PDB file of C-alpha atoms in Angstrom:
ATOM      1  CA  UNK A 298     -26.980 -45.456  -5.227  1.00  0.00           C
ATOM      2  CA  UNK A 299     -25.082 -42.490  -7.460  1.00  0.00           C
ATOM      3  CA  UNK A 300     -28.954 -42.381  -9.222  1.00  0.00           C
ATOM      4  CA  UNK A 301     -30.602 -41.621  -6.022  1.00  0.00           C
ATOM      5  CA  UNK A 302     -28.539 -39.479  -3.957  1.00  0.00           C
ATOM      6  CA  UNK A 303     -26.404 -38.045  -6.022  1.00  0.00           C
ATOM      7  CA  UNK A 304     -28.445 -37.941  -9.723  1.00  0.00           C
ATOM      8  CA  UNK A 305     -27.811 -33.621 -10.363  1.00  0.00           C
ATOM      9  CA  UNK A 306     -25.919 -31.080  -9.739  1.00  0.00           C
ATOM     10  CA  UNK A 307     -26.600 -27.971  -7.547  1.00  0.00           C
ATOM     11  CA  UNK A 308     -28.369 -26.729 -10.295  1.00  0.00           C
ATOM     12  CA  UNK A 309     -30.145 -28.969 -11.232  1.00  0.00           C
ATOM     13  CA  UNK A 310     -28.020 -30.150 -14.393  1.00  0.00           C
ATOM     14  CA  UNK A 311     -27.372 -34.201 -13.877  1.00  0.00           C
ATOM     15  CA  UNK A 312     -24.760 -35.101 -12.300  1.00  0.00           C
ATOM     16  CA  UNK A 313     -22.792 -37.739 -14.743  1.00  0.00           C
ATOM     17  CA  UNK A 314     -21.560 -41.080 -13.023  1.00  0.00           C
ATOM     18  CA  UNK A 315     -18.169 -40.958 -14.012  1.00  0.00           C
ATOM     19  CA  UNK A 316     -17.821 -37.512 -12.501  1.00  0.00           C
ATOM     20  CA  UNK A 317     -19.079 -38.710  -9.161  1.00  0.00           C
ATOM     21  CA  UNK A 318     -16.258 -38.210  -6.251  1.00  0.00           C
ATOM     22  CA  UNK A 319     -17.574 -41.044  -4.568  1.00  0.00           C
ATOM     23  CA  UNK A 320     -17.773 -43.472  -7.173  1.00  0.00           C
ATOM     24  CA  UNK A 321     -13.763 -42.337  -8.548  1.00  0.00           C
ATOM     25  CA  UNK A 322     -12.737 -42.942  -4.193  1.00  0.00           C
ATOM     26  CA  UNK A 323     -14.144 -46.378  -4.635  1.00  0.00           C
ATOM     27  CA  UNK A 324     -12.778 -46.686  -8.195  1.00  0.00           C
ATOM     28  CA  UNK A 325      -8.773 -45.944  -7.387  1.00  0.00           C
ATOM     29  CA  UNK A 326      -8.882 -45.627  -3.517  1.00  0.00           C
ATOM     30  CA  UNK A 327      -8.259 -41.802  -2.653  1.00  0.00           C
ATOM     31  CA  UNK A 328      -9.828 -39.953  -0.151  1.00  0.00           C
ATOM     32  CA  UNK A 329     -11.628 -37.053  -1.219  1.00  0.00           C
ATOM     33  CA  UNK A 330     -13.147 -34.209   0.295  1.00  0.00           C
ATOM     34  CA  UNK A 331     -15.924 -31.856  -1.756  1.00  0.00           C
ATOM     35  CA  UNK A 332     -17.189 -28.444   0.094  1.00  0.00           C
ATOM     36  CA  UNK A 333     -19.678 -27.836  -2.208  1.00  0.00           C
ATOM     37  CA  UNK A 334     -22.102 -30.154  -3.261  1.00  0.00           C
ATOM     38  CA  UNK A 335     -25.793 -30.983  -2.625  1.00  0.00           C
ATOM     39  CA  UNK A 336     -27.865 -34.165  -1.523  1.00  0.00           C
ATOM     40  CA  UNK A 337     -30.891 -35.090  -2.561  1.00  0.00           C
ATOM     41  CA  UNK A 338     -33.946 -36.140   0.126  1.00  0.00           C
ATOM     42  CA  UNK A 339     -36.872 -38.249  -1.253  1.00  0.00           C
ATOM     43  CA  UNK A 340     -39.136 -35.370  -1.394  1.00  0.00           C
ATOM     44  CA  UNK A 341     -37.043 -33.943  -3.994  1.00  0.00           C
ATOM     45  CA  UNK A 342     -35.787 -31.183  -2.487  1.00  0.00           C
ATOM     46  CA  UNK A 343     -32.205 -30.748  -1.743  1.00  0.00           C
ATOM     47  CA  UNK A 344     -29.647 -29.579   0.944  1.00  0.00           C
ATOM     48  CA  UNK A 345     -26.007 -28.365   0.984  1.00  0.00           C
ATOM     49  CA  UNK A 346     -23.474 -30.565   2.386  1.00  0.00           C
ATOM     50  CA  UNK A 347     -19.709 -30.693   2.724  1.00  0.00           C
ATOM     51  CA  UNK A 348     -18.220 -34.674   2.476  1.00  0.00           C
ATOM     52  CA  UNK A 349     -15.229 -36.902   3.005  1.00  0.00           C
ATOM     53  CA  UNK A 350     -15.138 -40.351   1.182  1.00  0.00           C
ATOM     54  CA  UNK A 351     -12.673 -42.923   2.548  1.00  0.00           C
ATOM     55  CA  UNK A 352     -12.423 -46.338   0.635  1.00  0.00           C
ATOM     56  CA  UNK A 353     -12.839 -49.378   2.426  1.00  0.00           C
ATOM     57  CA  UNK A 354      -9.875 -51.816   1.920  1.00  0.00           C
ATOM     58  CA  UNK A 355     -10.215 -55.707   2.627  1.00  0.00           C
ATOM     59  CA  UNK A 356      -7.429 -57.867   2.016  1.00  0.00           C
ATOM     60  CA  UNK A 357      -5.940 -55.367   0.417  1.00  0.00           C
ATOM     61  CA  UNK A 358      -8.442 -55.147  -2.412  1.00  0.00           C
ATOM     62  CA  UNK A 359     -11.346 -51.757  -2.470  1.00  0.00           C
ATOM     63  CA  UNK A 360     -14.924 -52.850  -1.646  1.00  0.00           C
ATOM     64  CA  UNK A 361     -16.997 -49.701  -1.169  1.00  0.00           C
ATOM     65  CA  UNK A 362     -16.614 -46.253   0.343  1.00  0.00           C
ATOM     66  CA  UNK A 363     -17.390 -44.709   3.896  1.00  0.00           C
ATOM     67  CA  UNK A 364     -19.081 -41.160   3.402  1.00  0.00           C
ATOM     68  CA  UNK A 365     -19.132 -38.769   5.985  1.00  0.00           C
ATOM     69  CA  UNK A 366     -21.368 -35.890   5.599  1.00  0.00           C
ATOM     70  CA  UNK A 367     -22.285 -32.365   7.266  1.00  0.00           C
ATOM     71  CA  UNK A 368     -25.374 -30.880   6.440  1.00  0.00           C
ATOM     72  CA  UNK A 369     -24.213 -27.100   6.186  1.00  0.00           C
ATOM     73  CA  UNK A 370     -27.494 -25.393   5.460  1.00  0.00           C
ATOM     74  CA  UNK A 371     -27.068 -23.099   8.515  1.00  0.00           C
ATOM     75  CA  UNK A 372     -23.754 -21.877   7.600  1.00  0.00           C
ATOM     76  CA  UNK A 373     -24.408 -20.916   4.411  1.00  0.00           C
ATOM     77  CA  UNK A 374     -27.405 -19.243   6.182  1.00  0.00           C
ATOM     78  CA  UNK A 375     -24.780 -17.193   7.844  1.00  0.00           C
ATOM     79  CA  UNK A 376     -22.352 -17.224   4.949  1.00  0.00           C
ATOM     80  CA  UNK A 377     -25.477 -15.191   3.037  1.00  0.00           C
ATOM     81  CA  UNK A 378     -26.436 -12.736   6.454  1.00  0.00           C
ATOM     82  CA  UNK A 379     -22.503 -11.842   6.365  1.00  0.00           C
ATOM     83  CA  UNK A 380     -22.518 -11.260   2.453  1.00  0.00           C
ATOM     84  CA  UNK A 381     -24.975  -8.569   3.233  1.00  0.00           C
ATOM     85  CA  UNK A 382     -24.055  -6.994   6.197  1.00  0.00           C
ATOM     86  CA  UNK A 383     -20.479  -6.669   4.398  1.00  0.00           C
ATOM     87  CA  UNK A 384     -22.751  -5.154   1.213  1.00  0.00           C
ATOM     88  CA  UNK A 385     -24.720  -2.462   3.742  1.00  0.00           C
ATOM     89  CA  UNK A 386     -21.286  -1.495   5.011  1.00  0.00           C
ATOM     90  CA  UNK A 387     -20.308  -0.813   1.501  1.00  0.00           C
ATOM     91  CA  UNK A 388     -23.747   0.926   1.158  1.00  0.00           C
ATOM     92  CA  UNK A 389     -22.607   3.488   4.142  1.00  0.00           C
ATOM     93  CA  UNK A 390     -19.197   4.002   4.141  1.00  0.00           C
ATOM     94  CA  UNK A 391     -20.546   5.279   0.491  1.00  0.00           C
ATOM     95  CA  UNK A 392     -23.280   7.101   1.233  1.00  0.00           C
ATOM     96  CA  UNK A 393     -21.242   8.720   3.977  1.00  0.00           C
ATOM     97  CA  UNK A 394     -18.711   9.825   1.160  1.00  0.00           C
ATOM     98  CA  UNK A 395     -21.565  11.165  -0.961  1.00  0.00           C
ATOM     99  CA  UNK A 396     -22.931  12.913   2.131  1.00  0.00           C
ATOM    100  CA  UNK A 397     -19.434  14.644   2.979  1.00  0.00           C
ATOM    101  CA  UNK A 398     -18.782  15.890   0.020  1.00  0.00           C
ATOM    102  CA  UNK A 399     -22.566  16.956  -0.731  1.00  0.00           C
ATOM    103  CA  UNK A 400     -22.243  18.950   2.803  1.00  0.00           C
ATOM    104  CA  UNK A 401     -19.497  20.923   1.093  1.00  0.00           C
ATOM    105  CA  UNK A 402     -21.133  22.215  -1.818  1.00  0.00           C
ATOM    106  CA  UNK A 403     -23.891  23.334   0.580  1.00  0.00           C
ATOM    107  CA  UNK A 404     -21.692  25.027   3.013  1.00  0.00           C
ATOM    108  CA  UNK A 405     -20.658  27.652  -0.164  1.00  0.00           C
ATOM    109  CA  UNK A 406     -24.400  27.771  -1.409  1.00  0.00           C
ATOM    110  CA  UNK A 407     -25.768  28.980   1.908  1.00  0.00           C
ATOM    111  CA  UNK A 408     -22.874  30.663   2.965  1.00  0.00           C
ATOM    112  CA  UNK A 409     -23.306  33.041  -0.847  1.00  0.00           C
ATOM    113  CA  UNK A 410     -27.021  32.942  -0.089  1.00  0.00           C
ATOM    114  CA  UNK A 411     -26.612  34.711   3.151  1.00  0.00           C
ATOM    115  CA  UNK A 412     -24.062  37.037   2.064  1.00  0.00           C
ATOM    116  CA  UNK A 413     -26.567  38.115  -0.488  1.00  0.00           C
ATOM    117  CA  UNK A 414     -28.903  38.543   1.576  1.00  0.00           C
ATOM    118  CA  UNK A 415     -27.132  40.817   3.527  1.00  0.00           C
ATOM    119  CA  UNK A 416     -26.299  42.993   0.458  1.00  0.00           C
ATOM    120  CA  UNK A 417     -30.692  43.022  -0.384  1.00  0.00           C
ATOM    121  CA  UNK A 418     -33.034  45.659   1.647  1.00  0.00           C
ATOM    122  CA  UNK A 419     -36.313  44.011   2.951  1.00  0.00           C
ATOM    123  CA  UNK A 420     -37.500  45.346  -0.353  1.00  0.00           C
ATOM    124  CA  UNK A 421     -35.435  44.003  -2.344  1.00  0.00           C
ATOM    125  CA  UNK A 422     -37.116  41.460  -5.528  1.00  0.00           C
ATOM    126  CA  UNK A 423     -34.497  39.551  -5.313  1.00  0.00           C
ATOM    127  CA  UNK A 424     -34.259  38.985  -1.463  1.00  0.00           C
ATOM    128  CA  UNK A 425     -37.457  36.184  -1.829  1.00  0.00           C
ATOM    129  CA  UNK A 426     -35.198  33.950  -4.469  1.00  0.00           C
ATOM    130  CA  UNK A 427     -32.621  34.154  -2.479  1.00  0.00           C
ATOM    131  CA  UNK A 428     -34.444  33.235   0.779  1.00  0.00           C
ATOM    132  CA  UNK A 429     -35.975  30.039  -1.351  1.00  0.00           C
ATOM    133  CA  UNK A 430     -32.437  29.013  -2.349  1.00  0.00           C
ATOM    134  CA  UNK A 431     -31.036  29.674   1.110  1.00  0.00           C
ATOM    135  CA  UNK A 432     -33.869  27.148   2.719  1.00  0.00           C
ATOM    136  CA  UNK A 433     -33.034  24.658  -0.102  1.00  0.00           C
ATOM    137  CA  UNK A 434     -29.512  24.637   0.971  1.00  0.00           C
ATOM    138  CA  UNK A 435     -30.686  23.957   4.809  1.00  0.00           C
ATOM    139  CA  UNK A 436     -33.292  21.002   4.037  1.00  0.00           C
ATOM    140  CA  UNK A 437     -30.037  19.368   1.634  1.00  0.00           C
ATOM    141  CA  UNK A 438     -28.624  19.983   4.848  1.00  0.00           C
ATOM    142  CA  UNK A 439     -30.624  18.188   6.592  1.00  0.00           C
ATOM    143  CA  UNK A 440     -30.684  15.006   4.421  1.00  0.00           C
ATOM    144  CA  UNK A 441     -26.967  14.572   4.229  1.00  0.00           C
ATOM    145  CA  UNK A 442     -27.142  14.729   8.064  1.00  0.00           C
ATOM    146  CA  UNK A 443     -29.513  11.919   7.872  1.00  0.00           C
ATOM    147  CA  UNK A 444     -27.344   9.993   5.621  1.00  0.00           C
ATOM    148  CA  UNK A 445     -24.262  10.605   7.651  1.00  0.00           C
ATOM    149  CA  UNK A 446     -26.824   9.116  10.739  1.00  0.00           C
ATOM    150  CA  UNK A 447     -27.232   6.132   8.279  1.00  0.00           C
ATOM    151  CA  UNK A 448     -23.268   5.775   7.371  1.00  0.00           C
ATOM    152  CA  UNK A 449     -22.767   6.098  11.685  1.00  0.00           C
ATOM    153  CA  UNK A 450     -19.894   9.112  10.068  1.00  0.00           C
ATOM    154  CA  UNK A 451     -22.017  11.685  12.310  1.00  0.00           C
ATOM    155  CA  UNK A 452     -19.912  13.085  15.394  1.00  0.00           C
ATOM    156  CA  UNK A 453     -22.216  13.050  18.437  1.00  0.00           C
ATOM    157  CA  UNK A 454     -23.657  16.431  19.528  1.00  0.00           C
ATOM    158  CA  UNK A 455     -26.574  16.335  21.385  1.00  0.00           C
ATOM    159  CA  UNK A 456     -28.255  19.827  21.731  1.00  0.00           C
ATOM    160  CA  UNK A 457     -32.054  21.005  22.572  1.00  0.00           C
ATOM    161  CA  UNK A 458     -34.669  19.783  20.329  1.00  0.00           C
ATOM    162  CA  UNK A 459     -38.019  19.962  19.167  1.00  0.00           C
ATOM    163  CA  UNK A 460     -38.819  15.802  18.393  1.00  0.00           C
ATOM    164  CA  UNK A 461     -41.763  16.897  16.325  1.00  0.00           C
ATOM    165  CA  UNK A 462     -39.283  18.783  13.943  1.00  0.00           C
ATOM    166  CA  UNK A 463     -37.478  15.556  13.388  1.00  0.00           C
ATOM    167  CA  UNK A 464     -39.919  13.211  13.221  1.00  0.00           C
ATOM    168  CA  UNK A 465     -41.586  15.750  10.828  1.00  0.00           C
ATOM    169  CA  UNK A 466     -38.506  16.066   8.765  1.00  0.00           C
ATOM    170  CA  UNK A 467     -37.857  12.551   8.408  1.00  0.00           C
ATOM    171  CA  UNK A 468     -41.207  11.578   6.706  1.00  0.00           C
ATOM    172  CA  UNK A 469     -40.231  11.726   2.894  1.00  0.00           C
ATOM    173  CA  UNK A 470     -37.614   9.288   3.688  1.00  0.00           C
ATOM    174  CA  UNK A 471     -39.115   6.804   6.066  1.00  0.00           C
ATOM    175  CA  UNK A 472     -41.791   7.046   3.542  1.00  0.00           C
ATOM    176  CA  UNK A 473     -38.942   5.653   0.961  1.00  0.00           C
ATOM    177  CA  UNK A 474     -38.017   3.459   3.628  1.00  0.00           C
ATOM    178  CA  UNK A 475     -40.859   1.672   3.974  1.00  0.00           C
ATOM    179  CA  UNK A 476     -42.343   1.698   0.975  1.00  0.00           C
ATOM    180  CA  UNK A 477     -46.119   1.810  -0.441  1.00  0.00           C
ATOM    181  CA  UNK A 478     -47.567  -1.004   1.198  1.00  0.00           C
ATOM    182  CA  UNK A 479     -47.026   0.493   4.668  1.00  0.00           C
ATOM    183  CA  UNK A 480     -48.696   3.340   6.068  1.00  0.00           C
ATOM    184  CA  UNK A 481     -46.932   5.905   8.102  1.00  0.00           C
ATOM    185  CA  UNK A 482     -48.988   7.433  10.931  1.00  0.00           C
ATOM    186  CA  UNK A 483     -47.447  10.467  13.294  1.00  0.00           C
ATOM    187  CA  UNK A 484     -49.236  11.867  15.883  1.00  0.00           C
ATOM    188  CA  UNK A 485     -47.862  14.496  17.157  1.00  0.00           C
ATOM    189  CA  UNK A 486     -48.335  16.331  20.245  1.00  0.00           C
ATOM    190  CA  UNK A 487     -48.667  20.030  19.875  1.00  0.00           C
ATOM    191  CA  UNK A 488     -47.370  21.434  23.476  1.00  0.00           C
ATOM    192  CA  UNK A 489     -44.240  18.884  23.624  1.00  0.00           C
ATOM    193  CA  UNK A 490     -41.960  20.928  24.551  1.00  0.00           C
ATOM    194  CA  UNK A 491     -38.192  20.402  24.108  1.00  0.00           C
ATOM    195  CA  UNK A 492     -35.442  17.314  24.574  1.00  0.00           C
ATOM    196  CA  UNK A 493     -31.682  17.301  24.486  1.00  0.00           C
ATOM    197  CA  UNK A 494     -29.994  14.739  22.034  1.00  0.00           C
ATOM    198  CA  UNK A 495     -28.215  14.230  19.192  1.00  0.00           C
ATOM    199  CA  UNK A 496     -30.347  14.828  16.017  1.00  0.00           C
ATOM    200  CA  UNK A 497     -28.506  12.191  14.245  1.00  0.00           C
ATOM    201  CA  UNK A 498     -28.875   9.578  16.711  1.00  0.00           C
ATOM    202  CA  UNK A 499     -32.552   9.936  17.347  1.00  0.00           C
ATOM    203  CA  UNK A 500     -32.981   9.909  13.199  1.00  0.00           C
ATOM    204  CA  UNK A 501     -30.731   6.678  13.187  1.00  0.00           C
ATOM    205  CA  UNK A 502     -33.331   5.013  15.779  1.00  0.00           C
ATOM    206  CA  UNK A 503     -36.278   6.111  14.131  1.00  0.00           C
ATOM    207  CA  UNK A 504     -34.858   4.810  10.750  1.00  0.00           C
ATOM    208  CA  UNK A 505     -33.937   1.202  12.013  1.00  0.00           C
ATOM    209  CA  UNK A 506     -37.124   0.847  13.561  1.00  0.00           C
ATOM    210  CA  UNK A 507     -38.746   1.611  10.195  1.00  0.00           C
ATOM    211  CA  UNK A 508     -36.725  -0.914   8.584  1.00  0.00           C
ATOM    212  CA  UNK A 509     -37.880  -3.586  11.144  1.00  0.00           C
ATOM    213  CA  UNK A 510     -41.260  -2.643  11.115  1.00  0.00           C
ATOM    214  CA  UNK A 511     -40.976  -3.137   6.951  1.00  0.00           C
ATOM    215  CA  UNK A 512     -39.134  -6.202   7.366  1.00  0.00           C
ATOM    216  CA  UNK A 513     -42.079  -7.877  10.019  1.00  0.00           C
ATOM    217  CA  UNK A 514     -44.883  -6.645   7.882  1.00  0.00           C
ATOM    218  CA  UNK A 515     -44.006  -7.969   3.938  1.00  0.00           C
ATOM    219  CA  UNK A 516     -47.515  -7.964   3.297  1.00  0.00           C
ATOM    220  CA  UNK A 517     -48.063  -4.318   4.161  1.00  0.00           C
ATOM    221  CA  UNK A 518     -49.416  -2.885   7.727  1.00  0.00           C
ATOM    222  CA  UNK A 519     -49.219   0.427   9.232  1.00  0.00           C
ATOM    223  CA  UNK A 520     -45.852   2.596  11.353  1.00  0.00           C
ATOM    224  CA  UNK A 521     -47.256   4.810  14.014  1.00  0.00           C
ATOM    225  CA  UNK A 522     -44.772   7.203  15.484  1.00  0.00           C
ATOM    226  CA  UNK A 523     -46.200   9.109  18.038  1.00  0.00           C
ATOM    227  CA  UNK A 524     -44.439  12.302  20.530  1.00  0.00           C
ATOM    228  CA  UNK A 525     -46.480  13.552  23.830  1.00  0.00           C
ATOM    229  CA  UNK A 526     -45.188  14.256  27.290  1.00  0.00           C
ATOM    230  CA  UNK A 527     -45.424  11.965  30.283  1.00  0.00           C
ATOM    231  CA  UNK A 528     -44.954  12.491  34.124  1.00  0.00           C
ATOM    232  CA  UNK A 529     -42.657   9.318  35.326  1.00  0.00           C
ATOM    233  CA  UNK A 530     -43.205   8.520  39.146  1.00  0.00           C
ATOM    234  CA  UNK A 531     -40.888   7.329  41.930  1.00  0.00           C
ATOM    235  CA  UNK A 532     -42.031   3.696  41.422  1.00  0.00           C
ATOM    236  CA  UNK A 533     -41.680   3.722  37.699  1.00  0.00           C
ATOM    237  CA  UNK A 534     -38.028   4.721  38.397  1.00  0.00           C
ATOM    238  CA  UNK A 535     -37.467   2.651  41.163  1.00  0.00           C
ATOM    239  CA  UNK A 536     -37.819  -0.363  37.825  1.00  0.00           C
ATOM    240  CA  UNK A 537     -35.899   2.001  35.902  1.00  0.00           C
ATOM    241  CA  UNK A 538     -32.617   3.033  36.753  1.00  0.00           C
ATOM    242  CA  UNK A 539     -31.597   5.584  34.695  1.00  0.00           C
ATOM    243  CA  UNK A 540     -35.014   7.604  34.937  1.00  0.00           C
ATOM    244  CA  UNK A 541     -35.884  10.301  37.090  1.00  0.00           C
ATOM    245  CA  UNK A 542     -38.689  11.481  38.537  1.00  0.00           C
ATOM    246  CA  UNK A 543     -40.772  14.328  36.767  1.00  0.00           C
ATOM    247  CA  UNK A 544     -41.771  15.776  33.405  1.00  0.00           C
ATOM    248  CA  UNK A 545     -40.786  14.098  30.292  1.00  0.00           C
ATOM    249  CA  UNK A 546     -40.796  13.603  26.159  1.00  0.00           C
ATOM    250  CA  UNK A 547     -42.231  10.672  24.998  1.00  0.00           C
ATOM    251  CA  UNK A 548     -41.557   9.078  21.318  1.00  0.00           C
ATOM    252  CA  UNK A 549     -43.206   5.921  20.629  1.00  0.00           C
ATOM    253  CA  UNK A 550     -42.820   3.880  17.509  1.00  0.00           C
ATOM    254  CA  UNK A 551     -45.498   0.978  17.077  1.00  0.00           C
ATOM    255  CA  UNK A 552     -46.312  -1.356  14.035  1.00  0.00           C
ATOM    256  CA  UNK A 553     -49.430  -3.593  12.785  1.00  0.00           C
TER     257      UNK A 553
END
């Protein structure tokens, strides 16, 4: 039986005889439990299982072994999901760290750049420099307050918007995000007019539906985020509790 259920190792080394938990149970009479072990089916694939074998006593003498087994593939299904939600935790809290302290250099480069510019007439040669380093420090800015949205570090402050700004800002990285089999697609409508939110939170949105739409197309497709403006009705938000009636901002975020 040890040749056919039991013939190798998770690996794939072989598995010697003498080694064989359920052949040393049946050998000396212990019980003996192994967590970590694989069986073989006759298709030659395997599974993980975790196993108790009890010797069977009769007459006081050891004729063979009862083994009891759990097939465990699911939780070490879970085991791996946990692994990497505990890694992408990791992943924020240090991106959030990087983002913190990368906020802080900015604060003293735009805060100079400003104070310079003060100090330059319209005039000046110097004044378009220190404009260019000025918006450099804003769109750094702007990234660590994405990856502060990605670390969930960012305090909520929802203020009025433009959505096409963000969505427009965000490209490069959902770009990143979803790498170069996918297409991103925006649409964009040009008399939106203007929401109040939090910035971070509607970047955090947009990024995990990006990563969803990656992770449902692994052969490539195409990410359409779209903005317009929509007029809801009295029976649309008679199905919709927390709408009201009247003009609105629409963002819609569709996949292939």
């Amino acid at each position: 039986l040890h040749a056919i259920l039991h013939h190798s190792r998770p690996g794939g080394a072989p598995y010697p005889e003498e080694e064989c938990p359920i052949k040393a149970t049946i050998k000396d009479g212990t019980v003996r439990h192994t967590s970590d072990e694989v069986f073989w089916k006759k298709d030659g694939t395997s599974f993980p299982v975790e196993y108790r074998s009890t010797p069977i006593l009769e007459q006081g003498a050891i004729t063979g072994a009862v083994v009891s087994f759990s097939d465990i593939s699911e939780r070490r299904r879970l085991e791996a999901q946990l692994l990497q939600a505990q890694k992408m935790e990791a992943v924020g809290r240090i991106a959030g760290g990087v983002a913190h302290d990368f906020n802080n250099l900015l604060t003293v480069i735009t805060g100079y750049s400003e104070l310079l510019l003060e100090g330059v007439g319209p005039g000046d040669r110097l004044r378009g420099p220190i404009a260019e380093i000025k918006k450099a420090g804003e769109r750094g800015a702007a990234l660590t307050r994405q990856l502060l949205a990605f670390s969930r570090q960012q305090v909520l402050a929802p203020q009025v918007l433009d959505l096409n700004a963000i969505v427009a800002g965000m490209d490069q990285m959902l770009r990143r995000v979803i790498g170069e089999d996918t297409d991103l697609v925006t649409h964009l409508a040009p008399d939106l007019g203007l929401a109040k939110a939090d910035p971070g939170q509607i970047e955090q949105v947009l990024m995990n539906l990006a990563v969803n739409s990656r992770d449902a197309m692994p052969q490539g497709g195409k990410l359409t985020i779209e903005t317009g403006r929509v007029e809801l009705d009295e029976s649309y938000c008679r199905t919709h509790v927390d709408a009201k009636p009247g003009p609105h901002v629409l963002l819609a975020v569709s996949d292939t």
